[in-house]
Coordinates of C-alpha atoms (C1' of nucleotides) in Angstrom, one line a residue:
Chain A
M20 CA 77.4 55.8 99.0
P21 CA 73.9 56.2 97.8
S22 CA 72.9 54.5 94.6
I23 CA 70.0 55.8 92.7
Q24 CA 67.9 53.7 90.4
L25 CA 64.9 55.7 89.2
E26 CA 63.7 53.2 86.8
N27 CA 63.3 50.7 89.6
A28 CA 59.8 51.8 90.4
A29 CA 58.8 51.7 86.8
N30 CA 59.8 48.0 86.5
E31 CA 58.0 47.1 89.7
A32 CA 54.9 48.9 88.5
S33 CA 54.4 46.9 85.4
V34 CA 55.0 43.7 87.2
S35 CA 52.6 44.6 90.0
S36 CA 49.7 45.9 88.1
T37 CA 49.5 42.9 85.8
Q38 CA 49.8 40.6 88.8
F39 CA 46.7 41.9 90.5
R40 CA 45.0 38.6 91.1
A41 CA 44.3 36.9 94.4
Q42 CA 47.2 38.6 96.0
L43 CA 47.2 42.2 97.1
P44 CA 48.8 45.0 95.2
M45 CA 51.3 45.9 97.9
F46 CA 54.0 47.3 95.7
P47 CA 57.5 47.8 96.9
H48 CA 58.5 51.4 96.1
A49 CA 62.1 52.1 96.5
F50 CA 63.5 55.6 96.4
T51 CA 67.0 54.1 96.2
S52 CA 68.2 50.6 95.6
R53 CA 68.7 48.3 98.5
A54 CA 71.8 48.3 100.6
H55 CA 73.9 45.6 99.1
D56 CA 73.2 46.3 95.5
P57 CA 75.8 44.5 93.4
M58 CA 76.2 47.4 91.0
P59 CA 75.7 50.7 92.7
N60 CA 75.4 53.3 90.0
V61 CA 73.2 56.0 88.7
H62 CA 70.4 55.8 86.1
V63 CA 67.8 58.3 85.2
A64 CA 64.7 56.9 83.7
K65 CA 63.2 58.5 80.5
S66 CA 64.5 62.0 81.1
S67 CA 68.1 62.3 80.3
I68 CA 68.7 65.4 82.5
P69 CA 71.9 64.8 84.3
L70 CA 71.3 64.5 88.0
D71 CA 73.3 66.7 90.4
L72 CA 75.0 64.0 92.4
N73 CA 76.1 66.3 95.2
R74 CA 72.6 67.1 96.0
L75 CA 71.5 63.5 96.0
D76 CA 74.4 62.8 98.4
A77 CA 73.1 65.6 100.6
I78 CA 69.7 64.1 100.6
L79 CA 70.8 60.6 101.5
S80 CA 73.7 61.5 103.8
T81 CA 72.2 60.1 106.9
T82 CA 71.3 56.5 107.8
R83 CA 69.7 55.5 111.0
K84 CA 70.2 52.3 112.8
V85 CA 67.1 51.0 114.6
R86 CA 67.3 48.0 116.9
R87 CA 64.5 45.4 116.9
G88 CA 61.4 46.7 118.6
E89 CA 62.6 50.3 118.6
V90 CA 60.8 53.1 116.7
L91 CA 62.0 54.8 113.5
Y92 CA 59.3 57.5 114.1
R93 CA 56.2 57.7 116.2
A94 CA 52.7 59.0 115.4
N95 CA 52.6 62.7 116.1
D96 CA 56.3 63.2 115.7
Q97 CA 57.2 66.3 113.6
F98 CA 57.5 65.2 110.0
N99 CA 60.9 66.1 108.4
S100 CA 62.0 63.1 106.5
I101 CA 61.0 60.0 104.7
Y102 CA 63.0 56.8 104.9
T103 CA 64.2 54.0 102.7
V104 CA 64.8 50.6 104.3
R105 CA 68.4 49.6 103.7
V106 CA 68.7 46.6 106.0
G107 CA 66.0 44.8 107.9
C108 CA 62.3 45.3 108.0
F109 CA 59.7 47.5 109.6
K110 CA 56.0 47.6 110.4
T111 CA 53.8 50.7 110.5
V112 CA 51.0 50.8 113.1
V113 CA 48.1 53.3 113.4
T114 CA 46.7 53.6 116.9
H115 CA 43.2 54.5 117.9
R116 CA 42.8 56.8 120.9
D117 CA 41.2 54.0 122.9
G118 CA 43.9 51.5 122.4
G119 CA 42.9 49.8 119.1
E120 CA 45.9 49.1 116.9
Q121 CA 46.1 48.2 113.3
V122 CA 49.3 47.2 111.4
T123 CA 49.0 49.1 108.0
G124 CA 52.1 47.7 106.4
F125 CA 55.3 45.9 106.5
Q126 CA 58.3 47.5 104.8
L127 CA 61.1 45.2 103.5
A128 CA 64.6 46.4 102.4
G129 CA 64.4 48.7 99.5
E130 CA 60.9 50.0 100.3
T131 CA 59.9 53.5 101.5
L132 CA 58.3 54.8 104.7
G133 CA 56.9 58.0 106.0
L134 CA 54.9 59.6 103.3
D135 CA 51.8 59.7 105.5
G136 CA 53.5 62.6 107.4
V137 CA 53.3 65.1 104.5
F138 CA 49.7 65.7 105.1
A139 CA 49.7 67.1 108.6
E140 CA 53.5 67.7 108.9
R141 CA 53.2 65.1 111.6
H142 CA 53.6 61.4 111.3
N143 CA 50.3 59.5 111.3
C144 CA 51.6 56.1 112.5
D145 CA 54.4 54.4 114.4
A146 CA 57.2 52.8 112.4
I147 CA 58.8 50.0 114.3
A148 CA 61.7 47.7 113.4
L149 CA 60.9 44.0 113.3
E150 CA 64.6 43.2 113.4
D151 CA 67.8 45.2 113.8
S152 CA 67.5 47.5 110.8
E153 CA 68.9 50.5 109.0
A154 CA 67.1 53.2 107.1
S155 CA 68.3 56.0 104.9
V156 CA 67.0 59.3 106.0
I157 CA 65.7 61.6 103.2
R158 CA 65.0 65.2 104.2
F159 CA 61.7 65.9 102.7
A160 CA 62.3 69.6 102.2
L161 CA 65.4 68.9 100.2
L162 CA 63.7 66.2 98.2
V163 CA 60.8 68.6 97.3
S164 CA 63.1 71.3 96.1
L165 CA 65.1 68.8 94.1
C166 CA 61.8 67.7 92.5
R167 CA 61.3 71.2 91.3
E168 CA 64.5 71.0 89.3
V169 CA 64.5 67.4 88.1
S170 CA 61.3 66.3 86.6
S171 CA 62.0 62.6 86.7
M172 CA 62.5 63.0 90.4
Q173 CA 59.2 64.8 90.7
H174 CA 57.4 62.0 88.8
H175 CA 59.1 59.4 91.0
L176 CA 57.9 61.0 94.2
L177 CA 54.3 61.4 92.8
R178 CA 54.3 57.8 91.7
L179 CA 55.6 56.7 95.1
M180 CA 52.8 58.5 96.9
S181 CA 50.2 57.3 94.4
G182 CA 51.5 53.8 94.8
E183 CA 50.9 53.9 98.5
I184 CA 47.3 55.0 97.8
V185 CA 46.9 52.0 95.4
R186 CA 48.5 49.6 97.9
E187 CA 46.1 50.7 100.6
S188 CA 43.0 50.4 98.4
G189 CA 44.2 46.8 97.8
L190 CA 44.2 46.3 101.5
L191 CA 40.8 47.8 101.9
L192 CA 39.5 45.4 99.2
M193 CA 41.1 42.5 101.2
L194 CA 39.7 43.6 104.6
G195 CA 36.3 44.2 103.1
T196 CA 35.8 41.1 101.0
M197 CA 38.2 38.2 101.7
S198 CA 37.9 35.2 104.0
A199 CA 40.5 34.6 106.6
E200 CA 42.0 31.8 104.5
Q201 CA 42.2 34.0 101.4
R202 CA 43.8 36.8 103.4
V203 CA 46.6 34.5 104.6
A204 CA 47.1 33.1 101.1
A205 CA 47.2 36.5 99.6
F206 CA 49.6 37.7 102.3
L207 CA 52.1 34.9 101.5
L208 CA 51.9 35.5 97.8
D209 CA 52.5 39.2 98.4
I210 CA 55.5 38.6 100.6
S211 CA 56.8 36.0 98.1
D212 CA 56.6 38.6 95.3
R213 CA 58.4 41.1 97.3
M214 CA 61.1 38.7 98.3
K215 CA 61.6 37.9 94.7
A216 CA 61.8 41.6 93.9
Q217 CA 64.6 41.9 96.5
G218 CA 66.5 39.0 94.8
Y219 CA 65.7 36.4 97.4
S220 CA 64.0 33.1 96.8
P221 CA 60.2 33.5 96.4
K222 CA 59.7 29.9 97.4
E223 CA 61.4 29.9 100.8
F224 CA 61.6 32.8 103.2
N225 CA 61.5 33.7 106.8
L226 CA 58.7 35.9 108.1
R227 CA 60.0 38.5 110.5
M228 CA 56.7 39.4 112.1
T229 CA 54.7 37.5 114.8
R230 CA 51.3 35.8 114.2
Q231 CA 49.8 38.7 116.1
E232 CA 51.3 41.3 113.8
M233 CA 50.2 39.4 110.7
G234 CA 46.7 39.0 112.2
S235 CA 46.4 42.7 112.9
Y236 CA 47.5 43.5 109.3
L237 CA 45.0 41.0 107.9
G238 CA 42.2 42.0 110.2
I239 CA 42.0 38.6 112.0
E240 CA 43.2 37.1 115.3
L241 CA 46.5 35.5 115.8
E242 CA 44.9 32.1 116.5
T243 CA 43.1 32.4 113.1
V244 CA 46.4 33.1 111.3
S245 CA 47.9 30.0 112.9
R246 CA 44.9 27.8 112.0
M247 CA 44.9 29.1 108.4
F248 CA 48.6 28.2 108.1
S249 CA 47.9 24.7 109.3
K250 CA 45.0 24.4 106.9
L251 CA 47.0 25.6 103.9
Q252 CA 49.7 23.2 104.9
K253 CA 47.3 20.3 105.2
R254 CA 46.1 21.1 101.7
G255 CA 49.7 20.9 100.5
L256 CA 49.9 24.5 99.4
V257 CA 52.7 25.6 101.8
H258 CA 55.0 24.2 104.3
V259 CA 55.1 26.2 107.6
Q260 CA 57.5 25.8 110.4
G261 CA 57.2 28.7 112.8
K262 CA 58.4 31.7 110.9
E263 CA 59.9 29.6 108.1
I264 CA 57.7 29.4 105.0
R265 CA 58.0 27.3 101.9
I266 CA 55.6 27.9 99.1
V267 CA 54.8 24.5 97.6
D268 CA 51.9 25.2 95.3
R269 CA 51.9 28.8 94.2
L270 CA 49.1 28.5 91.7
G271 CA 46.9 26.7 94.2
L272 CA 47.5 29.6 96.6
S273 CA 46.6 32.2 94.1
R274 CA 43.4 30.4 93.2
M275 CA 42.0 30.6 96.7
Chain B
M8 CA 35.2 80.8 86.4
P9 CA 37.6 78.9 88.6
S10 CA 38.4 80.2 92.1
I11 CA 41.5 79.0 93.8
Q12 CA 41.9 78.8 97.5
L13 CA 45.1 77.2 98.4
E14 CA 44.9 77.8 102.0
N15 CA 41.7 75.8 102.2
A16 CA 43.5 72.6 102.7
A17 CA 45.6 74.0 105.5
N18 CA 42.6 75.0 107.5
E19 CA 41.0 71.6 107.0
A20 CA 44.2 70.0 108.1
S21 CA 44.3 71.5 111.5
V22 CA 40.7 70.8 112.1
S23 CA 40.9 67.2 111.0
S24 CA 44.0 66.1 112.8
T25 CA 42.8 67.3 116.1
Q26 CA 39.4 65.7 115.6
F27 CA 40.7 62.2 115.3
R28 CA 38.6 60.5 117.8
A29 CA 36.0 57.8 117.2
Q30 CA 35.3 59.0 113.7
L31 CA 37.6 58.4 110.9
P32 CA 40.1 60.8 109.5
M33 CA 38.5 61.2 106.1
F34 CA 39.4 64.7 105.3
P35 CA 37.9 66.6 102.5
H36 CA 40.7 67.8 100.2
A37 CA 39.6 70.5 97.8
F38 CA 41.8 71.6 94.9
T39 CA 39.4 74.4 94.3
S40 CA 36.6 75.8 96.3
R41 CA 33.2 74.3 95.8
A42 CA 30.9 75.4 93.1
H43 CA 28.8 78.1 94.6
D44 CA 31.5 79.9 96.6
P45 CA 30.1 83.2 97.7
M46 CA 33.4 85.0 97.1
P47 CA 35.3 83.6 94.2
N48 CA 38.8 85.0 94.3
V49 CA 42.4 84.0 94.4
H50 CA 44.6 83.5 97.4
V51 CA 48.0 82.1 97.6
A52 CA 49.0 80.6 100.9
K53 CA 52.4 81.4 102.5
S54 CA 54.3 82.0 99.2
S55 CA 53.5 85.3 97.7
I56 CA 54.5 84.4 94.2
P57 CA 51.8 85.8 91.9
L58 CA 49.9 83.0 90.2
D59 CA 49.7 82.9 86.5
L60 CA 45.9 83.0 86.2
N61 CA 45.8 82.0 82.6
R62 CA 47.5 78.8 83.4
L63 CA 45.1 78.0 86.1
D64 CA 42.2 78.7 83.8
A65 CA 43.7 76.3 81.3
I66 CA 44.0 73.6 84.0
L67 CA 40.4 74.1 85.2
S68 CA 38.8 74.8 81.8
T69 CA 36.7 71.7 81.5
T70 CA 33.9 70.5 83.7
R71 CA 32.2 67.2 83.1
K72 CA 28.6 66.4 83.9
V73 CA 27.9 62.9 85.0
R74 CA 24.4 61.6 85.5
R75 CA 23.5 59.5 88.5
G76 CA 24.9 56.0 88.1
E77 CA 27.3 56.9 85.3
V78 CA 31.0 56.7 85.5
L79 CA 33.5 59.6 85.7
Y80 CA 36.3 57.2 85.0
R81 CA 36.7 53.4 85.1
A82 CA 39.5 51.2 86.4
N83 CA 42.1 50.7 83.8
D84 CA 41.2 53.9 81.9
Q85 CA 44.2 55.8 80.8
F86 CA 45.0 58.4 83.5
N87 CA 45.1 62.0 82.3
S88 CA 43.3 64.0 84.8
I89 CA 42.2 64.4 88.4
Y90 CA 38.8 65.8 89.3
T91 CA 37.3 68.1 91.8
V92 CA 33.6 67.5 92.6
R93 CA 31.7 70.8 92.0
V94 CA 28.1 69.5 92.3
G95 CA 26.8 66.2 93.6
C96 CA 28.6 63.2 95.0
F97 CA 30.6 60.2 93.8
K98 CA 31.7 56.8 95.1
T99 CA 35.0 55.1 94.2
V100 CA 35.0 51.3 93.8
V101 CA 37.8 48.8 93.5
T102 CA 37.0 45.5 91.9
H103 CA 38.6 42.1 92.4
R104 CA 39.1 40.0 89.3
D105 CA 36.6 37.5 90.6
G106 CA 33.8 39.9 91.2
G107 CA 34.5 41.2 94.7
E108 CA 33.8 44.9 95.0
Q109 CA 34.8 47.3 97.7
V110 CA 33.7 50.9 98.0
T111 CA 36.8 52.8 99.0
G112 CA 35.4 56.3 99.4
F113 CA 32.6 58.8 98.9
Q114 CA 33.5 62.2 97.5
L115 CA 31.3 65.1 98.3
A116 CA 31.3 68.5 96.6
G117 CA 34.7 70.2 97.0
E118 CA 36.6 67.0 97.3
T119 CA 39.2 65.5 94.9
L120 CA 39.2 62.2 93.0
G121 CA 41.6 60.3 90.8
L122 CA 45.0 60.5 92.4
D123 CA 45.2 56.7 92.4
G124 CA 45.8 56.9 88.7
V125 CA 49.2 58.5 89.0
F126 CA 50.9 55.3 90.0
A127 CA 50.3 53.1 86.9
E128 CA 49.1 55.9 84.6
R129 CA 45.8 54.0 84.7
H130 CA 43.0 54.4 87.1
N131 CA 42.8 51.9 89.8
C132 CA 39.1 52.1 90.6
D133 CA 35.7 53.2 89.1
A134 CA 34.3 56.6 90.0
I135 CA 30.6 56.6 89.8
A136 CA 28.1 59.5 90.4
L137 CA 25.6 58.9 93.2
E138 CA 23.5 61.7 91.9
D139 CA 23.6 64.0 88.9
S140 CA 27.0 65.6 89.4
E141 CA 29.6 67.9 87.9
A142 CA 33.3 67.6 88.3
S143 CA 36.1 70.0 87.2
V144 CA 38.7 68.2 85.1
I145 CA 42.3 69.0 86.0
R146 CA 44.8 67.9 83.4
F147 CA 47.5 66.2 85.5
A148 CA 50.4 67.0 83.2
L149 CA 49.5 70.6 83.4
L150 CA 49.2 70.6 87.1
V151 CA 52.5 68.9 87.5
S152 CA 54.3 71.4 85.4
L153 CA 52.6 74.2 87.2
C154 CA 53.8 72.6 90.5
R155 CA 57.3 73.0 89.3
E156 CA 56.9 76.7 89.1
V157 CA 54.6 77.5 92.0
S158 CA 55.8 76.0 95.2
S159 CA 52.6 76.4 97.1
M160 CA 50.9 74.5 94.4
Q161 CA 53.4 71.7 94.7
H162 CA 52.9 71.5 98.4
H163 CA 49.2 71.5 98.0
L164 CA 49.4 68.5 95.6
L165 CA 51.7 66.6 97.9
R166 CA 49.4 67.3 100.8
L167 CA 46.5 66.1 98.8
M168 CA 48.1 62.8 98.0
S169 CA 49.4 62.3 101.5
G170 CA 45.9 63.1 102.9
E171 CA 44.5 60.3 100.8
I172 CA 47.1 58.0 102.3
V173 CA 46.1 59.1 105.8
R174 CA 42.4 58.8 105.0
E175 CA 42.9 55.2 103.8
S176 CA 44.9 54.2 106.9
G177 CA 42.0 55.5 109.0
L178 CA 39.7 53.2 107.0
L179 CA 42.1 50.3 107.5
L180 CA 42.0 50.9 111.3
M181 CA 38.2 50.9 111.1
L182 CA 38.0 47.7 109.0
G183 CA 40.5 46.0 111.2
T184 CA 39.3 46.9 114.6
M185 CA 35.8 48.3 114.9
S186 CA 32.5 46.5 115.5
A187 CA 29.6 47.0 113.0
E188 CA 27.9 49.5 115.4
Q189 CA 31.1 51.5 115.8
R190 CA 31.6 51.6 112.1
V191 CA 28.2 53.0 111.4
A192 CA 28.5 55.6 114.2
A193 CA 32.0 56.6 112.9
F194 CA 30.6 56.8 109.4
L195 CA 27.8 59.2 110.4
L196 CA 30.2 61.4 112.3
D197 CA 32.5 61.6 109.4
I198 CA 29.8 62.5 107.0
S199 CA 28.5 65.0 109.5
D200 CA 31.9 66.7 109.7
R201 CA 32.2 66.9 106.0
M202 CA 28.7 68.3 105.6
K203 CA 29.7 71.0 108.1
A204 CA 32.9 71.7 106.2
Q205 CA 30.7 72.2 103.1
G206 CA 28.6 74.7 105.0
Y207 CA 25.6 72.4 105.4
S208 CA 24.0 71.4 108.7
P209 CA 26.1 68.8 110.5
K210 CA 23.0 67.7 112.4
E211 CA 20.6 66.9 109.6
F212 CA 21.5 65.6 106.1
N213 CA 20.6 63.2 103.4
L214 CA 22.8 60.3 102.6
R215 CA 23.1 59.8 98.9
M216 CA 24.3 56.2 98.9
T217 CA 22.3 53.0 99.4
R218 CA 22.7 50.7 102.4
Q219 CA 24.5 48.4 100.3
E220 CA 27.1 51.0 99.3
M221 CA 27.6 52.0 102.9
G222 CA 27.9 48.4 103.8
S223 CA 30.6 47.8 101.2
Y224 CA 32.5 50.9 102.4
L225 CA 32.2 49.8 106.0
G226 CA 33.0 46.1 105.4
I227 CA 29.6 44.8 106.5
E228 CA 26.4 43.7 104.9
L229 CA 23.5 46.0 104.0
E230 CA 21.2 44.3 106.5
T231 CA 23.7 44.9 109.2
V232 CA 23.9 48.6 108.3
S233 CA 20.1 48.7 108.6
R234 CA 20.1 47.0 111.9
M235 CA 22.8 49.3 113.3
F236 CA 20.8 52.3 112.3
S237 CA 17.8 50.9 114.1
K238 CA 19.9 50.2 117.1
L239 CA 21.4 53.7 117.3
Q240 CA 18.0 55.1 116.9
K241 CA 16.6 53.0 119.7
R242 CA 19.4 54.3 121.9
G243 CA 18.4 57.9 121.1
L244 CA 21.6 58.8 119.3
V245 CA 20.3 59.4 115.9
H246 CA 17.0 59.7 114.0
V247 CA 16.9 57.8 110.8
Q248 CA 14.2 57.8 108.2
G249 CA 15.5 56.1 105.0
K250 CA 18.2 58.3 103.7
E251 CA 17.4 61.2 106.0
I252 CA 19.6 61.4 109.0
R253 CA 19.4 63.5 112.1
I254 CA 22.2 63.4 114.7
V255 CA 20.6 63.6 118.1
D256 CA 23.5 62.9 120.5
R257 CA 26.8 63.6 118.8
L258 CA 28.8 63.0 121.9
G259 CA 27.1 59.7 122.5
L260 CA 27.9 58.6 119.0
S261 CA 31.5 59.6 119.3
R262 CA 31.9 57.5 122.5
M263 CA 30.8 54.2 120.9
Chain C
dC16 C1' -1.0 50.1 87.4
dG17 C1' 2.7 46.9 87.8
dC18 C1' 7.6 46.5 88.0
dC19 C1' 11.8 47.3 90.1
dT20 C1' 15.0 49.0 93.5
dC21 C1' 15.4 50.0 98.2
dG22 C1' 15.0 49.4 103.2
dT23 C1' 13.5 46.8 107.4
dT24 C1' 13.1 42.9 110.3
dG25 C1' 13.1 37.9 111.7
dA26 C1' 15.3 33.3 112.3
dG27 C1' 18.9 30.2 111.8
dC28 C1' 23.7 29.4 110.7
dT29 C1' 28.7 29.8 110.5
dA30 C1' 33.2 31.9 110.3
dG31 C1' 35.9 33.6 113.3
dT32 C1' 36.6 35.1 118.2
dT33 C1' 37.5 34.1 122.9
dC34 C1' 39.4 31.6 126.5
dA35 C1' 42.3 28.1 128.0
dA36 C1' 45.9 24.6 128.0
dC37 C1' 50.3 23.4 126.6
dA38 C1' 54.7 23.2 123.9
dC39 C1' 58.7 25.6 122.1
dT40 C1' 62.0 29.3 121.9
dT41 C1' 64.7 33.1 123.7
dG42 C1' 66.9 35.8 126.7
dT43 C1' 68.4 37.0 131.6
dG44 C1' 70.5 36.6 135.8
dG45 C1' 72.3 33.7 139.4
Chain D
dC7 C1' 75.9 26.3 133.0
dC8 C1' 71.2 25.9 134.4
dA9 C1' 66.8 27.8 135.9
dC10 C1' 63.2 30.4 135.1
dA11 C1' 60.4 34.0 133.1
dA12 C1' 58.5 36.0 129.2
dG13 C1' 57.2 35.8 124.6
dT14 C1' 55.6 33.0 120.9
dG15 C1' 53.0 29.4 118.4
dT16 C1' 49.5 25.6 118.1
dT17 C1' 45.3 23.4 119.0
dG18 C1' 40.7 22.5 121.2
dA19 C1' 36.1 23.8 122.7
dA20 C1' 32.5 27.0 123.4
dC21 C1' 30.5 31.2 122.0
dT22 C1' 28.8 35.1 119.3
dA23 C1' 28.7 38.9 115.9
dG24 C1' 27.5 39.3 111.8
dC25 C1' 26.0 36.7 107.5
dT26 C1' 22.5 34.5 104.8
dC27 C1' 18.1 33.7 103.3
dA28 C1' 13.5 35.0 103.3
dA29 C1' 9.4 37.7 103.8
dC30 C1' 7.3 42.0 103.4
dG31 C1' 6.5 47.1 102.9
dA32 C1' 7.4 51.6 100.8
dG33 C1' 8.7 54.5 97.3
dG34 C1' 9.7 55.9 92.3
dC35 C1' 8.9 55.6 87.4
dG36 C1' 7.8 53.8 82.8

DNA sequence: CGCCTCGTTGAGCTAGTTCAACACTTGTGG
DNA sequence: CCACAAGTGTTGAACTAGCTCAACGAGGCG
């Protein structure tokens, strides 16, 4: 049963844009609430046009289960749908013709994937599950036609796409200007914020990606990621044990 | 007098996505044709719904002149409009709270700016003219309501935003994986393609930005840009004289 | 003319890479 | 159940691409 919370994104927006400090503006943008929402119900932000629930159901009817390491979609696949992560976590990877790979994002539960495909009607990256996951499938054509009738939906979609643009410019800023240490610190703060937004502890969490995947995302080598974790730990800012992270000094991290 | 060519973007799309090689996928996305279009007239792609020309005129009524070095908009400015470059050329710059700056794009005539502002209803970067320029102002609220009535317009807007996402992932790939030499080569090829798309020679052109601006965009220092130009010239791939560029061996460049 | 911004080149330095060794975990098949 | 292979993470040591600092030359403009 799909639950729609259109005002979700608006809340996240205000949080995120004021929080643009050391960490990156990688905003979670949910089209729907996450899987185990305690109170699944329907809200419509600002506009009080009643939503046609049958249509929404049609849009969200399918969910896809993707095992760890398998793809949700692949670059060059025909673009039909976007996806909302319900359970688990994904990475998106763009690949250069001569083998170069770059992780362009990690999507946690509640976040949206696949908008890159609108442009060429083909996906532009691979989306791969980092653990056994589930994603809601949203037929883009249906969504678009719904947007023409429900203006809040239209705004939401536009905001979602623009948010992705903003997120990526934050990444560009990071890759262009930050030291390895700053990148790792900013990464941890970003994940922490997003865990919090999902209702998990922002102080302690498990990273689902490998050092290599983090390194690719951050534009550095896996060894450097490892060394920076050790360094931050030595300074008493975090406690790292493999994939388990505990943030000890949040302020210190954000001041890097 | 505004001239609308909705099928423009579609043509550019097919060219760009097949051309994804060494160069970056930084596609030009025009909302309108460029300033001195030889045959200003109206086409509507796919859909044959007659456009309401008065509305389009309303949307495109204003143009803004911006002198070299002045801003079209600034980060945190209230977002009202997006812009199409009619004459000249801009850069977009995101700024970190502690001074770090990153050029996230250069917009040539015919290309679109400002979609980053949709997300937070505030602009996310500064847009600065690299020479005396003119931009058409497109009131976003008007555009959005027009999109609800004209489906080709809606698709065009969505493609435009998605194209920006794709362009930025190309940049991420570059910043994350390429050597300084490859970045400069890819940059020249990209500009070359875009000059060609504007109807200018793809072999000889003038760069409007400084070495520093290129460096920021490419995630390297200005001195490195200069050295790489010298290196590429020594190898007989390009001829560089200050801002004047001549591409000598296109294939060689693309194989870097 | 003199001032300023811009571009080029050199020389030394350093942050991060590369390569290599080793420990720990996870999954697989006998 | 163990054995063993494959993937992952940490740390060290040497290396190098690109940075930093510095000098100088060439335009543009009041």
